[in-house]
XYZ file of C-alpha atoms in Angstrom:
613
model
C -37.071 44.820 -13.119
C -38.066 41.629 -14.874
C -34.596 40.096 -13.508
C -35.626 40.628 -10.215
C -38.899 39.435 -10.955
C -37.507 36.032 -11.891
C -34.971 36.332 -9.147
C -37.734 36.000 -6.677
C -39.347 33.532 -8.671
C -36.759 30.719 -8.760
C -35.786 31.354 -4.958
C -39.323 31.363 -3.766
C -39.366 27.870 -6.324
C -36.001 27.008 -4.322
C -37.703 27.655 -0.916
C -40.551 25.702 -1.585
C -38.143 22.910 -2.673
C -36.526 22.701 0.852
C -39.859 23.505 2.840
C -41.389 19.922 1.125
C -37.841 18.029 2.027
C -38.552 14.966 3.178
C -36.315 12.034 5.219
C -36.061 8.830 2.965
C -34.001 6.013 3.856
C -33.765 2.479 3.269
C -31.517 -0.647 2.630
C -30.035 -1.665 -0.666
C -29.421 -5.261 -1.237
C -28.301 -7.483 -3.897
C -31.122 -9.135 -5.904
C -28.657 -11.804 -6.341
C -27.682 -12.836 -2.951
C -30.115 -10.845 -0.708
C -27.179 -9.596 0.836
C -26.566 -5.476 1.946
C -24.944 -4.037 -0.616
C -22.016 -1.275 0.772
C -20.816 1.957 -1.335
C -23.688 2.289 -2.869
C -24.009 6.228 -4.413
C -27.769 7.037 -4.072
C -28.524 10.567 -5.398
C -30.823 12.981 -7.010
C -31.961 12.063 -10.657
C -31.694 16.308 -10.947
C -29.321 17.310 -8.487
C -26.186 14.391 -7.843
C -24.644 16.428 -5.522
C -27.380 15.981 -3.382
C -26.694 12.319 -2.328
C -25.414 9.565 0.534
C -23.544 6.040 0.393
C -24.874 3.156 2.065
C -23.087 1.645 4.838
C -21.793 -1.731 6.095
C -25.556 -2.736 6.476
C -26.706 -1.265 3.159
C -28.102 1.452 4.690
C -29.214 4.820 3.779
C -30.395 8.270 4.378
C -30.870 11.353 2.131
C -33.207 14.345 2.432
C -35.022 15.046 -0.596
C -38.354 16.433 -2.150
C -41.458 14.744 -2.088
C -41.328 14.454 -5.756
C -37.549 13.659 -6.456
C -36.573 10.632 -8.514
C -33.596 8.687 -6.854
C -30.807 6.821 -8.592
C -29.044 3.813 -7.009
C -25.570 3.115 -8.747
C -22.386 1.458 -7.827
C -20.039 -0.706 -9.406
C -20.758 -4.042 -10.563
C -24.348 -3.187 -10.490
C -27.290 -2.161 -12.628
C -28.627 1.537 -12.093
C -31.806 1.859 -10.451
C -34.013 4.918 -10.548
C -37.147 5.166 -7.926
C -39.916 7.733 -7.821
C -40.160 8.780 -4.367
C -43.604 9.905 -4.650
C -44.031 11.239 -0.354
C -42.635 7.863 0.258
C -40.392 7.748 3.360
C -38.989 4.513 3.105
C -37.467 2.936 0.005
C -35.469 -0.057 0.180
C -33.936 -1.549 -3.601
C -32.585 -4.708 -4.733
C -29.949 -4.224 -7.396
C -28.959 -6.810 -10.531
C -25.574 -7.608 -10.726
C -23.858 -6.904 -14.486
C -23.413 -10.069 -16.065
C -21.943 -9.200 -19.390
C -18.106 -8.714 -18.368
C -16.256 -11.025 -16.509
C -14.427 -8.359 -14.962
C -17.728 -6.404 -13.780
C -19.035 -9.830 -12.082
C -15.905 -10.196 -9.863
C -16.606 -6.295 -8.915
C -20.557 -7.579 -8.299
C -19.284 -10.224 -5.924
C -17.276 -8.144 -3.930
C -19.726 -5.313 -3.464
C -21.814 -8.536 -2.354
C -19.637 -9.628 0.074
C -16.878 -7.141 1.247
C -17.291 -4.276 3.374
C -16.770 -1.121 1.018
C -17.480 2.753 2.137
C -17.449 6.024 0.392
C -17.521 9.374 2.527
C -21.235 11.017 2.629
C -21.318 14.567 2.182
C -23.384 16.317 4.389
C -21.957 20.327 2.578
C -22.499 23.465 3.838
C -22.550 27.010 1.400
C -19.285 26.779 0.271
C -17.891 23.701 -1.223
C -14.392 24.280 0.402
C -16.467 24.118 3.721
C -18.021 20.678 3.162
C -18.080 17.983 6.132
C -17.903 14.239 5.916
C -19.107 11.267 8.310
C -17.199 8.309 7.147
C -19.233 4.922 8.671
C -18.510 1.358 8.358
C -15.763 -1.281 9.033
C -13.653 -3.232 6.429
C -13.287 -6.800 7.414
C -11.768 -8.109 4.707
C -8.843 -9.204 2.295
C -8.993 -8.643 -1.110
C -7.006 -11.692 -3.531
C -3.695 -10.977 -4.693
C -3.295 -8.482 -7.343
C -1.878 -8.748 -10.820
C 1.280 -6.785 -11.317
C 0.777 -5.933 -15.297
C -1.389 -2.889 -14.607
C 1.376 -1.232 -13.172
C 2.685 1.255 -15.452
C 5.957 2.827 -15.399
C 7.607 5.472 -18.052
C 10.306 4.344 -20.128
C 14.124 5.190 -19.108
C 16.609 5.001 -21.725
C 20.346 5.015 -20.691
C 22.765 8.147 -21.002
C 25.223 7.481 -23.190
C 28.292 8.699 -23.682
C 28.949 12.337 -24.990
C 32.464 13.667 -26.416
C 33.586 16.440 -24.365
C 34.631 18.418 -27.070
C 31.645 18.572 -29.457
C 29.220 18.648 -25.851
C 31.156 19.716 -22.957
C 28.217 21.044 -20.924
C 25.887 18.592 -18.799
C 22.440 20.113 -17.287
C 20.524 18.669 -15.135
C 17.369 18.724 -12.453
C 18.464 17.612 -8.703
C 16.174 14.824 -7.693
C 15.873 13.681 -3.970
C 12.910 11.653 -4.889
C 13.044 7.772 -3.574
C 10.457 6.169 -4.301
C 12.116 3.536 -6.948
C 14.598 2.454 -4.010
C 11.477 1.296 -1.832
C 9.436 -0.172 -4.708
C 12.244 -2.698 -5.987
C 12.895 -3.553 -2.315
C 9.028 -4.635 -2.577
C 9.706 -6.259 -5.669
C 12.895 -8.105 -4.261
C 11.187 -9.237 -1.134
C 8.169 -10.876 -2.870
C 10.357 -12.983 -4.763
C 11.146 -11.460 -8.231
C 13.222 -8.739 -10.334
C 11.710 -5.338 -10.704
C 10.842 -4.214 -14.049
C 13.528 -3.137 -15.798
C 11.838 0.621 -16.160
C 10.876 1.143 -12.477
C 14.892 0.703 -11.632
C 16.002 4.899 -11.471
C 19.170 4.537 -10.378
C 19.598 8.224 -9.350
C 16.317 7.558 -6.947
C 18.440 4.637 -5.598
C 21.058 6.366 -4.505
C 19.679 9.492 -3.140
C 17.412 6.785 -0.845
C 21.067 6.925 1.443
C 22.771 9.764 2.989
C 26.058 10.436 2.550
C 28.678 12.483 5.427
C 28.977 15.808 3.487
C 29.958 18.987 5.142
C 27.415 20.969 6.613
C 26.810 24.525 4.666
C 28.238 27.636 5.887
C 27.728 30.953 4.745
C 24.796 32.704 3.056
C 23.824 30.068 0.915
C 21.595 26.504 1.991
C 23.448 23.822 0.736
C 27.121 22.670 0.595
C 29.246 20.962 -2.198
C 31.518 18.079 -1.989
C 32.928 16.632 -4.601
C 35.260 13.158 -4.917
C 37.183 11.543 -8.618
C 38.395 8.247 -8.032
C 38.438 5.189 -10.121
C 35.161 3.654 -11.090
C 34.903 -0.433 -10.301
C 32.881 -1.407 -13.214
C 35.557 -0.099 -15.688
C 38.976 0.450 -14.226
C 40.324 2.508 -17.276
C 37.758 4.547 -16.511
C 37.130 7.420 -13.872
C 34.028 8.381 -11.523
C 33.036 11.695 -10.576
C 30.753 11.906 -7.424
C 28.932 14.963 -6.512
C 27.189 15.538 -3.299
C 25.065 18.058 -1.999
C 23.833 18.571 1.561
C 20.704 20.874 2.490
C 21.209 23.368 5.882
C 19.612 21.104 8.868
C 16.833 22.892 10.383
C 15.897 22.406 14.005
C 12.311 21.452 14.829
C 11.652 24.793 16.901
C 13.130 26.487 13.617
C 10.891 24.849 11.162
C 8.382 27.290 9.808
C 4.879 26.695 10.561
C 2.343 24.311 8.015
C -0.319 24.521 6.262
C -0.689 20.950 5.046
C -3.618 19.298 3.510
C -4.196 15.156 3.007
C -5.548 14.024 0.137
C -6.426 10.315 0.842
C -7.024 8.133 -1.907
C -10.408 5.855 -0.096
C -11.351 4.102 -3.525
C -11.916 0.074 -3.211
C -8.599 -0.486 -4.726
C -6.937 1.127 -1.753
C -8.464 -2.280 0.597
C -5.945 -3.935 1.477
C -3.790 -4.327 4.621
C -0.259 -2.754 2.739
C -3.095 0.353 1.096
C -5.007 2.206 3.635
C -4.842 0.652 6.670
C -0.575 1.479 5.964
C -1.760 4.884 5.266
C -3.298 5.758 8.555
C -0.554 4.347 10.130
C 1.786 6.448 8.086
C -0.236 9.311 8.538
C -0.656 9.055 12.448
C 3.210 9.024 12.853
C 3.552 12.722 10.572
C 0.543 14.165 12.825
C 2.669 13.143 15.914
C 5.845 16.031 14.855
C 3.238 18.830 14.412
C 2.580 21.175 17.037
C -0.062 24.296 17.650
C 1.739 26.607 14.698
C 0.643 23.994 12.307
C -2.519 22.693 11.002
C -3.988 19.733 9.423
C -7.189 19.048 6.456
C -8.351 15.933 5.107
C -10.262 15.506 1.896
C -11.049 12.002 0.723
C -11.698 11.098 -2.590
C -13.340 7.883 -4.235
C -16.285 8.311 -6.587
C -16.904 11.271 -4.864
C -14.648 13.487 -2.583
C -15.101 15.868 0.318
C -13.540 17.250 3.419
C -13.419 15.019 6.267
C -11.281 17.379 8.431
C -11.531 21.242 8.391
C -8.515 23.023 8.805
C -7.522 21.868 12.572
C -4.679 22.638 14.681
C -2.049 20.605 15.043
C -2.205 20.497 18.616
C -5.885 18.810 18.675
C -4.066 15.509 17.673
C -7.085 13.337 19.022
C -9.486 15.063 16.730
C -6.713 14.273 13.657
C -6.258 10.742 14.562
C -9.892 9.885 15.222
C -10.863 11.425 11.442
C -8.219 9.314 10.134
C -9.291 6.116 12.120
C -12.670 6.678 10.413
C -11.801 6.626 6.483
C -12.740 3.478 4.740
C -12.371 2.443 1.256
C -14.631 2.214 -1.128
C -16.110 3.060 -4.753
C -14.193 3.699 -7.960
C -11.289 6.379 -8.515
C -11.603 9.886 -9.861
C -8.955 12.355 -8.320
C -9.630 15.343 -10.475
C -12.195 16.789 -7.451
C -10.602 15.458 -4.792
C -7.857 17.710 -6.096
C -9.107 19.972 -6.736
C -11.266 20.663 -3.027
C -7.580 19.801 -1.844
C -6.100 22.973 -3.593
C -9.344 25.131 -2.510
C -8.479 24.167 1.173
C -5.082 24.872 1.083
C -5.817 28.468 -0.438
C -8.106 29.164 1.987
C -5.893 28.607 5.203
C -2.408 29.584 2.956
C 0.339 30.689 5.587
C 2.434 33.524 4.330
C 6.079 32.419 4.561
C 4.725 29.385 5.773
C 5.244 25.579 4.353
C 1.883 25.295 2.160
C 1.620 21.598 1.114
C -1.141 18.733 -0.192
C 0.010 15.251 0.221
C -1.505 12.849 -1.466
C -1.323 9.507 -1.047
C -2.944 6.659 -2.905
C -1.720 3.459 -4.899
C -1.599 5.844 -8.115
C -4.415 4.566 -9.836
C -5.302 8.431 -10.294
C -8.185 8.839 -12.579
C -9.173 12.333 -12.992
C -12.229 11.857 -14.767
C -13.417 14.083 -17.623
C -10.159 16.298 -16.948
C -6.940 14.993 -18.948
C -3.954 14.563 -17.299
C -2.362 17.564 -19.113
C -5.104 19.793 -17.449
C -3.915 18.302 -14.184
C -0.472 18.923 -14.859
C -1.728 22.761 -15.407
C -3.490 23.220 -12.255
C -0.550 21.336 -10.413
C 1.883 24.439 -11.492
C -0.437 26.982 -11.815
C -1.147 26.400 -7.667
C 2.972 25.999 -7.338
C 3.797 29.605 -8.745
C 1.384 30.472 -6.325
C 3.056 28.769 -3.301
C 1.180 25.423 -2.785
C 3.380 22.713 -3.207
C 2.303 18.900 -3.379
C 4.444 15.694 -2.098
C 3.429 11.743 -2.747
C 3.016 8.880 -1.434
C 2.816 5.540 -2.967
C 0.995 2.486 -1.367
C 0.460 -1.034 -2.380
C 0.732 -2.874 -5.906
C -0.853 -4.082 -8.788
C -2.233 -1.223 -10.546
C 0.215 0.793 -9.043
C 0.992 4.106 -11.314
C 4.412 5.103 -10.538
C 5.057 7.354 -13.912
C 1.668 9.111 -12.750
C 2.768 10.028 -9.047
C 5.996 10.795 -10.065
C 5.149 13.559 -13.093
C 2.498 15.037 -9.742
C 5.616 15.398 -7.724
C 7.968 16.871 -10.055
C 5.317 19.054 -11.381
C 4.329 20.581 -7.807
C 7.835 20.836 -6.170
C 7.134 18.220 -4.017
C 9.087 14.277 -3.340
C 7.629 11.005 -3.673
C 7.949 8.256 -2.345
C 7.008 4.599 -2.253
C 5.548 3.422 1.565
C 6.343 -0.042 1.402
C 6.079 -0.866 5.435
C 5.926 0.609 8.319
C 9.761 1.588 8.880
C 9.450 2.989 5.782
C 6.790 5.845 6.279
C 8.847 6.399 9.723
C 12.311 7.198 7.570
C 9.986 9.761 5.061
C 7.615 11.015 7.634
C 9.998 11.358 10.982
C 13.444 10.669 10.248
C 13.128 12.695 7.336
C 10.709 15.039 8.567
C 12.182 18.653 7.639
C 13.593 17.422 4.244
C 10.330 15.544 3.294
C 8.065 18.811 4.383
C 10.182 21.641 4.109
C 12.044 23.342 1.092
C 14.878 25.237 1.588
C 15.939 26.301 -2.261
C 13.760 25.334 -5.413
C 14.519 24.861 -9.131
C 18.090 23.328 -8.488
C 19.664 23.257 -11.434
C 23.239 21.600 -11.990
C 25.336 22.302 -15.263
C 29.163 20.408 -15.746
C 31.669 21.817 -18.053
C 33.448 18.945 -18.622
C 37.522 19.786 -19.586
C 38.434 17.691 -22.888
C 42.250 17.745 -22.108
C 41.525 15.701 -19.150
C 38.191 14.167 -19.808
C 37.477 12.532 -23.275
C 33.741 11.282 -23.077
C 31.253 11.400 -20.152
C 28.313 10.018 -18.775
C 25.439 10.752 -16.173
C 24.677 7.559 -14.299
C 20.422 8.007 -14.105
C 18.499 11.594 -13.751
C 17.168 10.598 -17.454
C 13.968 12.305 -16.894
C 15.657 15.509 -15.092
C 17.759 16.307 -18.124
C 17.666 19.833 -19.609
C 18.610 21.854 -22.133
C 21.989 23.953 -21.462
C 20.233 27.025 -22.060
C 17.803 26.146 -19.594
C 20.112 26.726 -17.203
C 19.950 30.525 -17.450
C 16.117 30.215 -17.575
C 14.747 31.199 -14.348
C 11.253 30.221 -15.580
C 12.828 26.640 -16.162
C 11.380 24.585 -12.902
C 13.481 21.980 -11.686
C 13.604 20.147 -8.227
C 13.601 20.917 -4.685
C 15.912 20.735 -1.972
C 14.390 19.838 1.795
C 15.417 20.884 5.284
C 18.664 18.325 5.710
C 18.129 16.610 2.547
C 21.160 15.468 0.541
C 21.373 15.116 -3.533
C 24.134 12.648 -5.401
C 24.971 12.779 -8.348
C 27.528 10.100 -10.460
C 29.305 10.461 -13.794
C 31.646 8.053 -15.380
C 34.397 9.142 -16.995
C 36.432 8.392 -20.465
C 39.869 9.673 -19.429
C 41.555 11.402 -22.456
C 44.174 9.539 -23.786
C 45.890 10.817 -27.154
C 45.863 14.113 -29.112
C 43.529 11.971 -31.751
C 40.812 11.482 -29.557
C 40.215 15.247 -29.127
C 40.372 15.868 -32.829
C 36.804 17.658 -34.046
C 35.948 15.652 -37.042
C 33.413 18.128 -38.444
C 33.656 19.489 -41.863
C 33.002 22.889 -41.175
C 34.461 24.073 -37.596
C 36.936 23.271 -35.561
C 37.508 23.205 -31.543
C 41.111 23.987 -29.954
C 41.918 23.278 -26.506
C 42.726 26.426 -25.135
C 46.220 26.756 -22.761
C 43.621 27.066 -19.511
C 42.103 23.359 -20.227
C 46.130 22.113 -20.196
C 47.325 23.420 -17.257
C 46.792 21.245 -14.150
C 44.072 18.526 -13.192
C 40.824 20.702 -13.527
C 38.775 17.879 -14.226
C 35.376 19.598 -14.659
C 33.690 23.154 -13.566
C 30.289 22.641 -11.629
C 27.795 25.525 -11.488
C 24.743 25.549 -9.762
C 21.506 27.461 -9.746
C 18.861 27.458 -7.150
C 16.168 29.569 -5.819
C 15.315 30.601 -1.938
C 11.527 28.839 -1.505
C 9.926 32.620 -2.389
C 12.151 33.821 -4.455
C 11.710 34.147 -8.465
C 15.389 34.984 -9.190
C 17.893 32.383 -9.410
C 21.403 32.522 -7.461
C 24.590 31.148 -8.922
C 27.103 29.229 -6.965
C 30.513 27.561 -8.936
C 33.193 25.032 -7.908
C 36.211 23.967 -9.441
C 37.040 19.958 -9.778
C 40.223 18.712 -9.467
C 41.969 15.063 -9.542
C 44.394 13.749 -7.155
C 44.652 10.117 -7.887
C 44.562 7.955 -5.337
C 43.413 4.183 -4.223
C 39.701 2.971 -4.499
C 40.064 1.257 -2.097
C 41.182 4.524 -0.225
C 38.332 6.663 -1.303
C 35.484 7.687 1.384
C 32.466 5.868 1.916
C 30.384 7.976 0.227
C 32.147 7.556 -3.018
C 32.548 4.042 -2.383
C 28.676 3.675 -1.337
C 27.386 5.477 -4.060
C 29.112 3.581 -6.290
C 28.001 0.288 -5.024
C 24.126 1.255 -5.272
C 24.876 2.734 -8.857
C 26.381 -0.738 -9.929
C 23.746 -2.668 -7.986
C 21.038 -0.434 -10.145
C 23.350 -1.006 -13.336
C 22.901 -4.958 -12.459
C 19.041 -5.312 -11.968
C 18.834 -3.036 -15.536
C 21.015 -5.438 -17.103
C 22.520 -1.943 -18.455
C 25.421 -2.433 -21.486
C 27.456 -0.204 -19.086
C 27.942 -2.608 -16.421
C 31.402 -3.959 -17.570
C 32.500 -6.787 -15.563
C 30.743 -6.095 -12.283
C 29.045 -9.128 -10.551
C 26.339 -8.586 -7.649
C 29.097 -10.174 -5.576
C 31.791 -7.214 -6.444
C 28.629 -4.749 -5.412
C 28.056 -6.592 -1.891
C 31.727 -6.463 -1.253
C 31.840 -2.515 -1.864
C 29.184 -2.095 -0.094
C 30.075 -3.701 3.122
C 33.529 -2.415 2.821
C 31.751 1.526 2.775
C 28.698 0.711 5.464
C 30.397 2.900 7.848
C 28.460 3.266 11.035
C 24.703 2.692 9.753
C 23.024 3.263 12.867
C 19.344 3.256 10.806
C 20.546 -0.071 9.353
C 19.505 1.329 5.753
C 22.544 0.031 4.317
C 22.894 -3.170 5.819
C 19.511 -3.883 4.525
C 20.508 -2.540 0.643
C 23.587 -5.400 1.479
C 20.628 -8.337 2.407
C 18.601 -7.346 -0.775
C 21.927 -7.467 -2.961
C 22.505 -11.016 -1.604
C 18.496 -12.118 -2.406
C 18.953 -10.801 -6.162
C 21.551 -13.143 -6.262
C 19.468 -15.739 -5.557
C 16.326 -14.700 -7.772
């Protein structure tokens, strides 16, 4: 009894609350400059998600009680608190920080640039919230430094003796985004950092002229040994896979959610305004089965578009051609709502997917990344997968976006210009949206009569245990709708009966009579999932060598080999042997084959301006 008493005391204290709501509004400036100051987050002292942003005029409007205390904050700037006291109108000058030089610059621009944040007008559920995005951006910010940008370290493969390690397991990975970001590099005039060069990412960027698949299962093997042209006492082994092409009219339907990154460091012309762009040309292939959310996030983050039929393309377009940017970053809610959003309007059997996009600066605020990670898979076993997109430079996080891709079955890449988000977004369409088998897994069993040592050219962070292999809990990458996955290995030949001796103490290894006979090169087994299934399915191929020419090898191997010795070149990688950009270019152009997207043509101009840098 005395819980309902206090039941109806606290709502009756609630109802009372909203009954004395009154309108405030008012115009921030800058007690510096007398300018309006944009972005600024003015909220309740006792309740911050009751709040607005000021807009391009440093205006405001918030409903509050009579007797709520406001506080003004944005970056660069001082807090403010103000007493409403029945006071309708309350307009506030704000100090600019002085004591960092770093916080000054941020007080300037808040002075002088045009800078919105969503306001959040919510309804009962948070899932269910609606944002009016106001404003224009007239502005361009100066160039940014490119030592924030943070990228993991990749060491090498090495070499491995085939008869102490025979087996080599990896993780497919038709991720691209390091192809596009050392173009960027390359075209603004200088050498990407050695650790954002992943040469596997390079040469998945192309595809290669692999059989279609037949049968049961979604993907096809092909498989080519010829000699490699870095090291011509040496072999390579290239291995190609190529993903079942789905019509458009077969393509399930989609549940997708955007998750827009609309902090101040996303305002600039290759950042957001690249975004919408990008993002205009993906609502463009959807039709009335699929359907389309947008949550923002800056300091704050909310849904700007409920769940909305593809079909109502207008209504899409016009939320996008609203979002500005402005405040700081803090993705952890915006990820949050994002996975709430996609729960609520999940599509059995359907393609369930966030995308985010943003220039990876992805603070997640009191969360740590590892509790990010967590949700990120927890939300994948449960069939909501998440994709990435990379914009601009200068603090952008590639080793971030990357670990949010692999981590929620999803690809990223890097949108560098326009063409670019066409080739992920439309050309790519169905492999960029759609999965067809999940947790690829590829193990080698390298033969030691015919193959002394071996190496993996890239996939350093997709290597895995050899048990793993057999580990259907293992996750490992995703294969899209027409997608196809390359993989290189260079190859020690084996040469005399000394280099397969097993120098250990204690055991020994014999080549059995199996390994002698014929050219069996290497077994290949694969592993792979259908996108619902939890129980793997094992396919196996023989290879065999038939030497031959390289010069009379197909242009995929010949291709593939070029971008792998172009990648070996910009890492300055010990393996590169003799190679010269020059013997790259000439590979190259020799294997362009038809190249009606002129994707390879372009690799051949950017080959020629390394030369020069």
């Amino acid at each position: 009894m005395k819980n309902i008493h206090l039941i109806m005391i606290i709502a009756a204290m609630l109802l009372a609350g909203n009954l004395n709501a009154i309108k405030v509004s008012g115009i921030v400036t800058s007690k510096a400059t007398g300018n309006p100051v944009q972005g600024v987050n003015v909220s309740m002292k006792s309740n911050v998600m009751n709040y607005a942003v000021t807009d391009q005029k440093g205006r405001y409007n918030i409903n509050v009680p009579g007797t709520a205390i406001l506080v003004f904050r944005t970056s660069g700037m001082q807090p403010h608190e103000e007493k409403v006291s029945g006071r309708n109108i309350i307009n506030v000058s704000l100090m600019p920080v002085i004591t960092k030089e770093k916080q000054v610059e941020e007080a300037e621009l808040d002075d002088h640039l045009a800078f919105t944040e969503p306001t959040i007008s919510r309804n009962k559920k948070l899932s269910a919230a609606q944002t009016t995005v106001t404003g224009a951006a007239n502005y361009r910010m100066p160039s940014e430094p490119y030592n924030r940008e943070g990228y993991a370290t990749v060491i090498e493969n090495d070499f491995n003796k085939s008869i102490k390690d025979p087996l080599s397991t990896f993780s497919i990975d038709v991720d691209a985004a390091s192809y596009s970001n050392m173009r960027r590099f390359l075209n603004n005039g200088r050498k990407p950092p050695v650790d954002a060069v992943r040469i596997e990412e390079m040469i998945n960027y192309f595809s290669y002229d692999y059989p279609e698949p037949e049968g049961k299962d979604p993907f096809a093997i092909y498989q080519e040994v010829n000699t490699c042209p870095w090291n011509k006492e040496n072999m390579l082994l290239h291995i190609g896979l190529q993903g079942k092409k789905l019509d458009m009219e077969d393509l399930p339907p989609s549940n997708i959610v955007f998750l827009l990154d609309v902090s101040g460091s996303m305002n600039t012309p290759n950042k957001l305004p690249l975004l919408k762009k990008a993002f205009k040309l993906l609502v463009k292939q959807l039709d009335e089965d699929d359907r389309v959310a947008i949550v923002v996030y800056a300091g704050s983050s909310g849904l700007v578009l409920p769940s909305t039929s593809g079909d109502q393309k207008e209504k899409i377009l016009q939320s996008l051609n609203n979002l500005r940017a402005g405040g700081s970053t803090a993705g952890a809610a915006g990820l949050k709502l994002a996975y709430e959003v996609a729960a609520d309007n999940f599509i059995r059997r359907g393609n369930n997917r966030i995308i985010l996009a943003t220039d990876g600066d992805f603070n997640v605020g009191v969360s740590s990344d590892a509790e990010m990670e967590r949700l990120i898979m927890k939300k994948r076993d449960k069939g909501i997968f998440i994709s990435v997109l990379g914009f601009g430079m200068g603090n952008y996080q590639d080793s971030k976006m990357e670990i949010i891709a692999d981590k929620g079955n999803g690809n990223y890449s890097y949108i560098d210009n326009i063409l670019e988000a066409k080739k992920v977004l439309v050309n790519e369409f169905g492999g960029t949206l759609f999965t067809i088998a999940k947790d690829v897994k590829i193990q080698i069993e390298f033969n030691p009569a015919v193959v002394e040592s071996y190496r993996l050219i890239g996939y350093e962070n997709r290597l895995l245990n050899d048990e793993d292999f057999e580990d259907d809990k293992k996750d490992a990458g995703e294969l899209g709708a027409g997608h196809t996955v390359t993989a290189l290995y260079e190859i020690v030949p084996a040469g005399n009966a000394s280099s397969q001796i097993n120098t250990l103490k204690y055991q020994t290894a014999q080549i059995n009579a199996l390994a002698k006979e014929g050219s069996e090169v290497a077994t290949v087994k694969f592993r792979y999932k259908k996108p619902d299934g939890a129980k793997s399915i094992l396919m196996e191929e023989v290879i065999a060598y038939h030497k031959k020419r390289f010069d009379r090898s197909s242009d995929n191997f010949r291709f593939s080999a070029a971008v792998a010795g172009f990648g070996m070149l910009l890492r300055d990688s010990k393996y590169k042997g003799e190679l010269t950009t020059t013997d790259v270019i000439q590979i190259a152009q020799s294997a362009k084959g038809q190249d009606k997207e002129g994707y390879r043509s372009e690799l051949i101009r950017l080959m020629k301006l390394s030369e020069l840098l």
